[in-house]
Structure formats: C-alpha cells, structure tokens
Amino acid sequence: MGGSLSLVPVLDYFARREFLAAGLRQNAVTLPYPDGGAGATCTVHYWAPPGEPRLPPLLLVHGFGPRATWQWRCQVGPLSRHFHVIVPDLLGFGGSTYPFETAPPPSEATQAAALAALLDALPGMEGRRVAAAGTSYGGFVTYWLARAAGAGRVGPVVIASSDLLKTAADDRGFLKRAGEGWSGVDQILLPAEPAAIRKLLELVSYRPPPRAMMPDFLLRDFIQDVLIVWGDHDQLFPLEKAFAVQRFLNGSARLEVVKKTGHAPQLEDPARFNKVVLDFLLAAHKSDPSVDGGSQ
C-alpha cells in the first residue's frame, strides 16, 4: 500500500524560499529560560539577515500555528527592503523549545522576556530600538514586550488581529461560533488533530480553504506609536474588539480594517496589509529622530 502524500513539506519549501529570497537565514540561540529557575535554558529559533543591522530592526511575532515562516511568508519580501527583519519561533512553536518536563508552559510575559533576551543576543542589537509587529497570539506577546521594555527600546508597534482585552466570556463566544465537540479554546488554537486544524483554518479565514487569557492590566500605560490591523470578518476576535482596543489605548492608536479578510489579513490580502504596515512604520521612522538607522 502506498504511503500518503503530506503537503507540509511543500508548504515549508515555499515559505522557506520566500525567507531565503528576502536575505534571511535561519539560526538558533540558547538562552536562560525566564520561568525555569537556576540553570534552565530554552532555545529560540529565528530567521534574520546575517551580521549587524544596516537597516532599522523590525521584529515579526507570529500567532497560533506551527511555524513563523508560514504566517509571515507574504511580508518578509516587501518589509526586508526597508527593515532588518527578525522572525523568531515563539517558545513551543516551530524550532523553539523550553524545558517542558521541569518548567511551566510559557506565559505571554515569559515569551516576551525570551524575545527581549534574543534581541540582546543578536549582533549589533543589544540595547537598540526595534519596531515590532505581532499577529493574533503574537500581538499579546508584542504588547508584553513593548510594555516591559518601554518606548525607548520597542516601537513603533503593530497589533494585528489581537484582542488585548480578551476575557473568559469571549472564549465562550468563540467556542459557540466553533460549534459543538470542543472541550476548550486551546484545543482549536493549539491543534493536535486534523479536525482541529481544519476548524482553525475555517475560523481564521474569511474565505477558508477546502490560551484563554483574562488580562489584569489596563492598556493605557501602553504609550507607543501603535497601529491596529483587523480583518472585517474575523471570527476569532470580531471587529468590535478592534474598536474596544483602540478606545482603551485612549483612542490614540490608528485602526486599519482590511476588508474581506478574517483573522489572518496578512495572508488573505498581503498587498493591502503590507502597504498599511509599511506606510505606518516608514512614517514613524521618518518623524521620530530618535529612531536609529533610518530606511535606506
């Protein structure tokens, strides 16, 4: 009996090709695990151009899914023409690991601490200001990174499809939209079975292919240049959540709604997403003389 053909290597190939064509190379660094106690380490796998940055640094933080390359494959080409793009796998995703046998799973704050340590470990990046963009779960991590590091280290910031005000009630609504048969949000957002992967694809896309968190913080201390990007048909975090996040940021954040997209506008309409993000980041770098590097 012949073996079944997996599409995963094919998807990996095309995603990796986009990263390589953009001048990025994969690497990994071993770092202390923030929640692991003395001697505990984690490994962060990442893509970045070799050597020290010659362009302004930009960190891209992925959301739920197997690899960062799958989620940012449509962005690395256009963005790398203006920025030194750094794309890590979050701990527990792709090639990044943590000591799961002896340490608790990483929280958003732990993920952010690992990214801060990664940035300091990269050539020419210690203490240097970096712009950051996070999608879905990566938006939560990006928030924590910017909040902990401060505007002098991280900014400007792009939050895409990330309900920073998400509550347990929102998770119940999400499970209702997903239909019967699911024990919890994590079963869909961290899929281990084909049915869960299929359901996740249905929910994240407006045109789909054939961790619960209740925040105990106020967002008004998130003083940054902030762009919020949202798909108008997002089923994970409905569009009204985008306006709620904007209000909690004192109405100062810019909101861009990408029409006819779901939870992954960077994949469903990459041309529009890339233009919105590039216009925002380049304008922020041009207007802020404290930002080092400048696009070349």
PDB file of N, CA and C in Angstrom, residues 115-207:
ATOM      1  N   LEU A 115      12.043  36.872  23.990  1.00  0.00           N
ATOM      2  CA  LEU A 115      12.315  37.683  22.803  1.00  0.00           C
ATOM      3  C   LEU A 115      13.257  38.839  23.131  1.00  0.00           C
ATOM      4  N   ALA A 116      13.084  39.445  24.290  1.00  0.00           N
ATOM      5  CA  ALA A 116      13.993  40.522  24.689  1.00  0.00           C
ATOM      6  C   ALA A 116      15.421  39.992  24.812  1.00  0.00           C
ATOM      7  N   ALA A 117      15.563  38.788  25.390  1.00  0.00           N
ATOM      8  CA  ALA A 117      16.896  38.190  25.507  1.00  0.00           C
ATOM      9  C   ALA A 117      17.467  37.844  24.136  1.00  0.00           C
ATOM     10  N   LEU A 118      16.601  37.373  23.226  1.00  0.00           N
ATOM     11  CA  LEU A 118      17.049  37.085  21.863  1.00  0.00           C
ATOM     12  C   LEU A 118      17.581  38.346  21.197  1.00  0.00           C
ATOM     13  N   LEU A 119      16.840  39.446  21.294  1.00  0.00           N
ATOM     14  CA  LEU A 119      17.270  40.689  20.662  1.00  0.00           C
ATOM     15  C   LEU A 119      18.631  41.127  21.180  1.00  0.00           C
ATOM     16  N   ASP A 120      18.839  41.015  22.497  1.00  0.00           N
ATOM     17  CA  ASP A 120      20.124  41.412  23.074  1.00  0.00           C
ATOM     18  C   ASP A 120      21.262  40.497  22.632  1.00  0.00           C
ATOM     19  N   ALA A 121      20.910  39.259  22.232  1.00  0.00           N
ATOM     20  CA  ALA A 121      21.946  38.294  21.845  1.00  0.00           C
ATOM     21  C   ALA A 121      22.341  38.404  20.375  1.00  0.00           C
ATOM     22  N   LEU A 122      21.552  39.108  19.576  1.00  0.00           N
ATOM     23  CA  LEU A 122      21.840  39.199  18.145  1.00  0.00           C
ATOM     24  C   LEU A 122      22.919  40.244  17.875  1.00  0.00           C
ATOM     25  N   PRO A 123      23.704  40.061  16.820  1.00  0.00           N
ATOM     26  CA  PRO A 123      24.790  41.003  16.524  1.00  0.00           C
ATOM     27  C   PRO A 123      24.275  42.434  16.318  1.00  0.00           C
ATOM     28  N   GLY A 124      24.874  43.356  17.063  1.00  0.00           N
ATOM     29  CA  GLY A 124      24.545  44.761  16.917  1.00  0.00           C
ATOM     30  C   GLY A 124      23.186  45.175  17.426  1.00  0.00           C
ATOM     31  N   MET A 125      22.502  44.298  18.193  1.00  0.00           N
ATOM     32  CA  MET A 125      21.133  44.592  18.612  1.00  0.00           C
ATOM     33  C   MET A 125      20.994  44.935  20.090  1.00  0.00           C
ATOM     34  N   GLU A 126      22.020  44.718  20.886  1.00  0.00           N
ATOM     35  CA  GLU A 126      21.880  44.946  22.324  1.00  0.00           C
ATOM     36  C   GLU A 126      21.571  46.414  22.603  1.00  0.00           C
ATOM     37  N   GLY A 127      20.436  46.646  23.257  1.00  0.00           N
ATOM     38  CA  GLY A 127      20.035  47.995  23.616  1.00  0.00           C
ATOM     39  C   GLY A 127      19.496  48.826  22.479  1.00  0.00           C
ATOM     40  N   ARG A 128      19.440  48.290  21.287  1.00  0.00           N
ATOM     41  CA  ARG A 128      18.998  49.063  20.121  1.00  0.00           C
ATOM     42  C   ARG A 128      17.475  49.026  20.005  1.00  0.00           C
ATOM     43  N   ARG A 129      16.891  50.149  19.613  1.00  0.00           N
ATOM     44  CA  ARG A 129      15.439  50.217  19.476  1.00  0.00           C
ATOM     45  C   ARG A 129      14.981  49.392  18.285  1.00  0.00           C
ATOM     46  N   VAL A 130      13.836  48.709  18.461  1.00  0.00           N
ATOM     47  CA  VAL A 130      13.326  47.831  17.421  1.00  0.00           C
ATOM     48  C   VAL A 130      11.830  48.053  17.281  1.00  0.00           C
ATOM     49  N   ALA A 131      11.353  48.155  16.052  1.00  0.00           N
ATOM     50  CA  ALA A 131       9.922  48.139  15.787  1.00  0.00           C
ATOM     51  C   ALA A 131       9.430  46.704  15.906  1.00  0.00           C
ATOM     52  N   ALA A 132       8.142  46.534  16.219  1.00  0.00           N
ATOM     53  CA  ALA A 132       7.619  45.184  16.427  1.00  0.00           C
ATOM     54  C   ALA A 132       6.206  45.092  15.885  1.00  0.00           C
ATOM     55  N   ALA A 133       5.909  43.950  15.262  1.00  0.00           N
ATOM     56  CA  ALA A 133       4.568  43.663  14.764  1.00  0.00           C
ATOM     57  C   ALA A 133       4.188  42.261  15.207  1.00  0.00           C
ATOM     58  N   GLY A 134       3.010  42.118  15.792  1.00  0.00           N
ATOM     59  CA  GLY A 134       2.542  40.818  16.243  1.00  0.00           C
ATOM     60  C   GLY A 134       1.143  40.544  15.736  1.00  0.00           C
ATOM     61  N   THR A 135       0.896  39.309  15.314  1.00  0.00           N
ATOM     62  CA  THR A 135      -0.425  38.922  14.843  1.00  0.00           C
ATOM     63  C   THR A 135      -1.015  37.869  15.768  1.00  0.00           C
ATOM     64  N   SER A 136      -2.327  37.981  16.050  1.00  0.00           N
ATOM     65  CA  SER A 136      -3.046  37.026  16.882  1.00  0.00           C
ATOM     66  C   SER A 136      -2.340  36.873  18.237  1.00  0.00           C
ATOM     67  N   TYR A 137      -1.986  35.643  18.615  1.00  0.00           N
ATOM     68  CA  TYR A 137      -1.276  35.429  19.886  1.00  0.00           C
ATOM     69  C   TYR A 137       0.006  36.252  19.948  1.00  0.00           C
ATOM     70  N   GLY A 138       0.649  36.441  18.805  1.00  0.00           N
ATOM     71  CA  GLY A 138       1.857  37.257  18.775  1.00  0.00           C
ATOM     72  C   GLY A 138       1.613  38.705  19.152  1.00  0.00           C
ATOM     73  N   GLY A 139       0.379  39.189  18.970  1.00  0.00           N
ATOM     74  CA  GLY A 139       0.048  40.534  19.404  1.00  0.00           C
ATOM     75  C   GLY A 139       0.082  40.673  20.916  1.00  0.00           C
ATOM     76  N   PHE A 140      -0.385  39.630  21.626  1.00  0.00           N
ATOM     77  CA  PHE A 140      -0.301  39.635  23.084  1.00  0.00           C
ATOM     78  C   PHE A 140       1.167  39.693  23.526  1.00  0.00           C
ATOM     79  N   VAL A 141       1.983  38.865  22.890  1.00  0.00           N
ATOM     80  CA  VAL A 141       3.405  38.827  23.249  1.00  0.00           C
ATOM     81  C   VAL A 141       4.070  40.166  22.924  1.00  0.00           C
ATOM     82  N   THR A 142       3.717  40.739  21.784  1.00  0.00           N
ATOM     83  CA  THR A 142       4.278  42.037  21.411  1.00  0.00           C
ATOM     84  C   THR A 142       3.884  43.107  22.410  1.00  0.00           C
ATOM     85  N   TYR A 143       2.636  43.070  22.868  1.00  0.00           N
ATOM     86  CA  TYR A 143       2.201  44.014  23.904  1.00  0.00           C
ATOM     87  C   TYR A 143       3.077  43.895  25.141  1.00  0.00           C
ATOM     88  N   TRP A 144       3.267  42.664  25.622  1.00  0.00           N
ATOM     89  CA  TRP A 144       4.070  42.463  26.828  1.00  0.00           C
ATOM     90  C   TRP A 144       5.508  42.906  26.624  1.00  0.00           C
ATOM     91  N   LEU A 145       6.053  42.652  25.445  1.00  0.00           N
ATOM     92  CA  LEU A 145       7.416  43.063  25.152  1.00  0.00           C
ATOM     93  C   LEU A 145       7.534  44.586  25.190  1.00  0.00           C
ATOM     94  N   ALA A 146       6.617  45.276  24.518  1.00  0.00           N
ATOM     95  CA  ALA A 146       6.662  46.737  24.482  1.00  0.00           C
ATOM     96  C   ALA A 146       6.430  47.330  25.862  1.00  0.00           C
ATOM     97  N   ARG A 147       5.523  46.724  26.607  1.00  0.00           N
ATOM     98  CA  ARG A 147       5.202  47.225  27.949  1.00  0.00           C
ATOM     99  C   ARG A 147       6.387  47.071  28.899  1.00  0.00           C
ATOM    100  N   ALA A 148       7.056  45.924  28.825  1.00  0.00           N
ATOM    101  CA  ALA A 148       8.178  45.675  29.727  1.00  0.00           C
ATOM    102  C   ALA A 148       9.424  46.457  29.325  1.00  0.00           C
ATOM    103  N   ALA A 149       9.670  46.553  28.026  1.00  0.00           N
ATOM    104  CA  ALA A 149      10.899  47.196  27.558  1.00  0.00           C
ATOM    105  C   ALA A 149      10.794  48.710  27.508  1.00  0.00           C
ATOM    106  N   GLY A 150       9.576  49.231  27.286  1.00  0.00           N
ATOM    107  CA  GLY A 150       9.396  50.665  27.208  1.00  0.00           C
ATOM    108  C   GLY A 150       9.585  51.193  25.803  1.00  0.00           C
ATOM    109  N   ALA A 151       9.083  52.423  25.586  1.00  0.00           N
ATOM    110  CA  ALA A 151       9.093  53.009  24.251  1.00  0.00           C
ATOM    111  C   ALA A 151      10.507  53.281  23.742  1.00  0.00           C
ATOM    112  N   GLY A 152      11.468  53.431  24.649  1.00  0.00           N
ATOM    113  CA  GLY A 152      12.827  53.670  24.212  1.00  0.00           C
ATOM    114  C   GLY A 152      13.496  52.453  23.610  1.00  0.00           C
ATOM    115  N   ARG A 153      12.933  51.264  23.863  1.00  0.00           N
ATOM    116  CA  ARG A 153      13.511  50.016  23.359  1.00  0.00           C
ATOM    117  C   ARG A 153      12.672  49.395  22.258  1.00  0.00           C
ATOM    118  N   VAL A 154      11.340  49.491  22.382  1.00  0.00           N
ATOM    119  CA  VAL A 154      10.444  48.860  21.420  1.00  0.00           C
ATOM    120  C   VAL A 154       9.431  49.880  20.913  1.00  0.00           C
ATOM    121  N   GLY A 155       9.392  50.077  19.607  1.00  0.00           N
ATOM    122  CA  GLY A 155       8.433  50.973  18.992  1.00  0.00           C
ATOM    123  C   GLY A 155       8.953  51.432  17.638  1.00  0.00           C
ATOM    124  N   PRO A 156       8.041  51.776  16.745  1.00  0.00           N
ATOM    125  CA  PRO A 156       6.591  51.693  16.858  1.00  0.00           C
ATOM    126  C   PRO A 156       6.088  50.253  16.869  1.00  0.00           C
ATOM    127  N   VAL A 157       4.789  50.098  17.131  1.00  0.00           N
ATOM    128  CA  VAL A 157       4.208  48.779  17.352  1.00  0.00           C
ATOM    129  C   VAL A 157       2.993  48.581  16.456  1.00  0.00           C
ATOM    130  N   VAL A 158       2.898  47.385  15.860  1.00  0.00           N
ATOM    131  CA  VAL A 158       1.730  46.989  15.076  1.00  0.00           C
ATOM    132  C   VAL A 158       1.066  45.805  15.769  1.00  0.00           C
ATOM    133  N   ILE A 159      -0.222  45.949  16.068  1.00  0.00           N
ATOM    134  CA  ILE A 159      -1.004  44.872  16.671  1.00  0.00           C
ATOM    135  C   ILE A 159      -2.031  44.437  15.643  1.00  0.00           C
ATOM    136  N   ALA A 160      -1.942  43.196  15.169  1.00  0.00           N
ATOM    137  CA  ALA A 160      -2.833  42.695  14.126  1.00  0.00           C
ATOM    138  C   ALA A 160      -3.690  41.557  14.667  1.00  0.00           C
ATOM    139  N   SER A 161      -5.008  41.764  14.645  1.00  0.00           N
ATOM    140  CA  SER A 161      -5.963  40.699  14.998  1.00  0.00           C
ATOM    141  C   SER A 161      -5.719  40.146  16.395  1.00  0.00           C
ATOM    142  N   SER A 162      -5.439  41.028  17.362  1.00  0.00           N
ATOM    143  CA  SER A 162      -5.139  40.599  18.734  1.00  0.00           C
ATOM    144  C   SER A 162      -6.039  41.339  19.707  1.00  0.00           C
ATOM    145  N   ASP A 163      -6.968  40.619  20.310  1.00  0.00           N
ATOM    146  CA  ASP A 163      -7.888  41.222  21.267  1.00  0.00           C
ATOM    147  C   ASP A 163      -7.209  41.305  22.632  1.00  0.00           C
ATOM    148  N   LEU A 164      -6.526  42.409  22.892  1.00  0.00           N
ATOM    149  CA  LEU A 164      -5.786  42.560  24.137  1.00  0.00           C
ATOM    150  C   LEU A 164      -6.697  42.622  25.354  1.00  0.00           C
ATOM    151  N   LEU A 165      -8.002  42.744  25.151  1.00  0.00           N
ATOM    152  CA  LEU A 165      -8.962  42.807  26.252  1.00  0.00           C
ATOM    153  C   LEU A 165      -9.718  41.496  26.422  1.00  0.00           C
ATOM    154  N   LYS A 166      -9.240  40.423  25.818  1.00  0.00           N
ATOM    155  CA  LYS A 166      -9.972  39.159  25.793  1.00  0.00           C
ATOM    156  C   LYS A 166     -10.261  38.627  27.184  1.00  0.00           C
ATOM    157  N   THR A 167     -11.509  38.163  27.388  1.00  0.00           N
ATOM    158  CA  THR A 167     -11.948  37.639  28.670  1.00  0.00           C
ATOM    159  C   THR A 167     -12.471  36.217  28.506  1.00  0.00           C
ATOM    160  N   ALA A 168     -12.827  35.598  29.628  1.00  0.00           N
ATOM    161  CA  ALA A 168     -13.403  34.256  29.584  1.00  0.00           C
ATOM    162  C   ALA A 168     -14.717  34.249  28.805  1.00  0.00           C
ATOM    163  N   ALA A 169     -15.482  35.338  28.886  1.00  0.00           N
ATOM    164  CA  ALA A 169     -16.737  35.422  28.125  1.00  0.00           C
ATOM    165  C   ALA A 169     -16.464  35.387  26.625  1.00  0.00           C
ATOM    166  N   ASP A 170     -15.384  36.026  26.202  1.00  0.00           N
ATOM    167  CA  ASP A 170     -15.020  35.979  24.787  1.00  0.00           C
ATOM    168  C   ASP A 170     -14.683  34.561  24.351  1.00  0.00           C
ATOM    169  N   ASP A 171     -14.012  33.812  25.221  1.00  0.00           N
ATOM    170  CA  ASP A 171     -13.681  32.426  24.885  1.00  0.00           C
ATOM    171  C   ASP A 171     -14.946  31.579  24.748  1.00  0.00           C
ATOM    172  N   ARG A 172     -15.924  31.826  25.615  1.00  0.00           N
ATOM    173  CA  ARG A 172     -17.180  31.079  25.490  1.00  0.00           C
ATOM    174  C   ARG A 172     -17.875  31.402  24.165  1.00  0.00           C
ATOM    175  N   GLY A 173     -17.827  32.673  23.763  1.00  0.00           N
ATOM    176  CA  GLY A 173     -18.398  33.056  22.476  1.00  0.00           C
ATOM    177  C   GLY A 173     -17.664  32.416  21.316  1.00  0.00           C
ATOM    178  N   PHE A 174     -16.351  32.321  21.435  1.00  0.00           N
ATOM    179  CA  PHE A 174     -15.544  31.682  20.397  1.00  0.00           C
ATOM    180  C   PHE A 174     -15.926  30.208  20.252  1.00  0.00           C
ATOM    181  N   LEU A 175     -16.072  29.494  21.376  1.00  0.00           N
ATOM    182  CA  LEU A 175     -16.438  28.080  21.313  1.00  0.00           C
ATOM    183  C   LEU A 175     -17.832  27.897  20.735  1.00  0.00           C
ATOM    184  N   LYS A 176     -18.723  28.852  21.015  1.00  0.00           N
ATOM    185  CA  LYS A 176     -20.062  28.775  20.437  1.00  0.00           C
ATOM    186  C   LYS A 176     -20.006  28.908  18.924  1.00  0.00           C
ATOM    187  N   ARG A 177     -19.173  29.840  18.434  1.00  0.00           N
ATOM    188  CA  ARG A 177     -19.036  30.002  16.990  1.00  0.00           C
ATOM    189  C   ARG A 177     -18.374  28.788  16.349  1.00  0.00           C
ATOM    190  N   ALA A 178     -17.496  28.113  17.104  1.00  0.00           N
ATOM    191  CA  ALA A 178     -16.796  26.943  16.571  1.00  0.00           C
ATOM    192  C   ALA A 178     -17.706  25.736  16.439  1.00  0.00           C
ATOM    193  N   GLY A 179     -18.810  25.718  17.197  1.00  0.00           N
ATOM    194  CA  GLY A 179     -19.711  24.577  17.137  1.00  0.00           C
ATOM    195  C   GLY A 179     -19.430  23.569  18.234  1.00  0.00           C
ATOM    196  N   GLU A 180     -20.189  22.502  18.243  1.00  0.00           N
ATOM    197  CA  GLU A 180     -20.087  21.503  19.301  1.00  0.00           C
ATOM    198  C   GLU A 180     -18.863  20.610  19.115  1.00  0.00           C
ATOM    199  N   GLY A 181     -18.466  19.985  20.211  1.00  0.00           N
ATOM    200  CA  GLY A 181     -17.412  18.974  20.153  1.00  0.00           C
ATOM    201  C   GLY A 181     -16.045  19.431  20.601  1.00  0.00           C
ATOM    202  N   TRP A 182     -15.928  20.692  21.091  1.00  0.00           N
ATOM    203  CA  TRP A 182     -14.628  21.211  21.507  1.00  0.00           C
ATOM    204  C   TRP A 182     -14.617  21.427  23.012  1.00  0.00           C
ATOM    205  N   SER A 183     -13.579  20.904  23.662  1.00  0.00           N
ATOM    206  CA  SER A 183     -13.510  20.998  25.123  1.00  0.00           C
ATOM    207  C   SER A 183     -12.989  22.336  25.608  1.00  0.00           C
ATOM    208  N   GLY A 184     -12.263  23.049  24.767  1.00  0.00           N
ATOM    209  CA  GLY A 184     -11.717  24.333  25.180  1.00  0.00           C
ATOM    210  C   GLY A 184     -11.092  25.060  24.016  1.00  0.00           C
ATOM    211  N   VAL A 185     -10.782  26.338  24.237  1.00  0.00           N
ATOM    212  CA  VAL A 185     -10.194  27.166  23.190  1.00  0.00           C
ATOM    213  C   VAL A 185      -8.860  26.609  22.727  1.00  0.00           C
ATOM    214  N   ASP A 186      -8.048  26.134  23.680  1.00  0.00           N
ATOM    215  CA  ASP A 186      -6.717  25.647  23.327  1.00  0.00           C
ATOM    216  C   ASP A 186      -6.760  24.465  22.368  1.00  0.00           C
ATOM    217  N   GLN A 187      -7.844  23.683  22.426  1.00  0.00           N
ATOM    218  CA  GLN A 187      -7.937  22.524  21.542  1.00  0.00           C
ATOM    219  C   GLN A 187      -7.958  22.950  20.082  1.00  0.00           C
ATOM    220  N   ILE A 188      -8.480  24.144  19.810  1.00  0.00           N
ATOM    221  CA  ILE A 188      -8.537  24.652  18.439  1.00  0.00           C
ATOM    222  C   ILE A 188      -7.327  25.517  18.117  1.00  0.00           C
ATOM    223  N   LEU A 189      -6.949  26.404  19.052  1.00  0.00           N
ATOM    224  CA  LEU A 189      -5.860  27.335  18.773  1.00  0.00           C
ATOM    225  C   LEU A 189      -4.491  26.660  18.802  1.00  0.00           C
ATOM    226  N   LEU A 190      -4.381  25.544  19.508  1.00  0.00           N
ATOM    227  CA  LEU A 190      -3.141  24.750  19.508  1.00  0.00           C
ATOM    228  C   LEU A 190      -3.478  23.351  19.000  1.00  0.00           C
ATOM    229  N   PRO A 191      -3.818  23.215  17.727  1.00  0.00           N
ATOM    230  CA  PRO A 191      -4.384  21.964  17.222  1.00  0.00           C
ATOM    231  C   PRO A 191      -3.373  20.832  17.164  1.00  0.00           C
ATOM    232  N   ALA A 192      -3.846  19.657  17.587  1.00  0.00           N
ATOM    233  CA  ALA A 192      -3.011  18.463  17.516  1.00  0.00           C
ATOM    234  C   ALA A 192      -3.616  17.414  16.596  1.00  0.00           C
ATOM    235  N   GLU A 193      -4.865  17.619  16.170  1.00  0.00           N
ATOM    236  CA  GLU A 193      -5.554  16.667  15.321  1.00  0.00           C
ATOM    237  C   GLU A 193      -6.013  17.360  14.038  1.00  0.00           C
ATOM    238  N   PRO A 194      -6.155  16.601  12.947  1.00  0.00           N
ATOM    239  CA  PRO A 194      -6.585  17.201  11.674  1.00  0.00           C
ATOM    240  C   PRO A 194      -7.893  17.966  11.777  1.00  0.00           C
ATOM    241  N   ALA A 195      -8.855  17.446  12.551  1.00  0.00           N
ATOM    242  CA  ALA A 195     -10.147  18.133  12.679  1.00  0.00           C
ATOM    243  C   ALA A 195      -9.983  19.506  13.311  1.00  0.00           C
ATOM    244  N   ALA A 196      -9.090  19.600  14.303  1.00  0.00           N
ATOM    245  CA  ALA A 196      -8.858  20.890  14.956  1.00  0.00           C
ATOM    246  C   ALA A 196      -8.145  21.855  14.018  1.00  0.00           C
ATOM    247  N   ILE A 197      -7.208  21.350  13.229  1.00  0.00           N
ATOM    248  CA  ILE A 197      -6.513  22.200  12.258  1.00  0.00           C
ATOM    249  C   ILE A 197      -7.511  22.723  11.230  1.00  0.00           C
ATOM    250  N   ARG A 198      -8.414  21.849  10.763  1.00  0.00           N
ATOM    251  CA  ARG A 198      -9.419  22.258   9.783  1.00  0.00           C
ATOM    252  C   ARG A 198     -10.331  23.333  10.367  1.00  0.00           C
ATOM    253  N   LYS A 199     -10.763  23.147  11.616  1.00  0.00           N
ATOM    254  CA  LYS A 199     -11.628  24.137  12.256  1.00  0.00           C
ATOM    255  C   LYS A 199     -10.904  25.461  12.446  1.00  0.00           C
ATOM    256  N   LEU A 200      -9.626  25.421  12.820  1.00  0.00           N
ATOM    257  CA  LEU A 200      -8.860  26.657  12.984  1.00  0.00           C
ATOM    258  C   LEU A 200      -8.769  27.403  11.655  1.00  0.00           C
ATOM    259  N   LEU A 201      -8.517  26.690  10.564  1.00  0.00           N
ATOM    260  CA  LEU A 201      -8.441  27.332   9.252  1.00  0.00           C
ATOM    261  C   LEU A 201      -9.780  27.946   8.859  1.00  0.00           C
ATOM    262  N   GLU A 202     -10.873  27.273   9.208  1.00  0.00           N
ATOM    263  CA  GLU A 202     -12.196  27.822   8.907  1.00  0.00           C
ATOM    264  C   GLU A 202     -12.441  29.124   9.657  1.00  0.00           C
ATOM    265  N   LEU A 203     -11.982  29.187  10.896  1.00  0.00           N
ATOM    266  CA  LEU A 203     -12.270  30.340  11.738  1.00  0.00           C
ATOM    267  C   LEU A 203     -11.348  31.523  11.469  1.00  0.00           C
ATOM    268  N   VAL A 204     -10.111  31.260  11.046  1.00  0.00           N
ATOM    269  CA  VAL A 204      -9.186  32.376  10.871  1.00  0.00           C
ATOM    270  C   VAL A 204      -9.361  33.058   9.525  1.00  0.00           C
ATOM    271  N   SER A 205     -10.049  32.410   8.559  1.00  0.00           N
ATOM    272  CA  SER A 205     -10.137  32.962   7.214  1.00  0.00           C
ATOM    273  C   SER A 205     -11.560  33.408   6.897  1.00  0.00           C
ATOM    274  N   TYR A 206     -11.665  34.507   6.178  1.00  0.00           N
ATOM    275  CA  TYR A 206     -12.962  34.930   5.649  1.00  0.00           C
ATOM    276  C   TYR A 206     -13.378  33.996   4.517  1.00  0.00           C
ATOM    277  N   ARG A 207     -12.426  33.579   3.716  1.00  0.00           N
ATOM    278  CA  ARG A 207     -12.657  32.603   2.656  1.00  0.00           C
ATOM    279  C   ARG A 207     -11.787  31.384   2.960  1.00  0.00           C
TER     280      ARG A 207
END
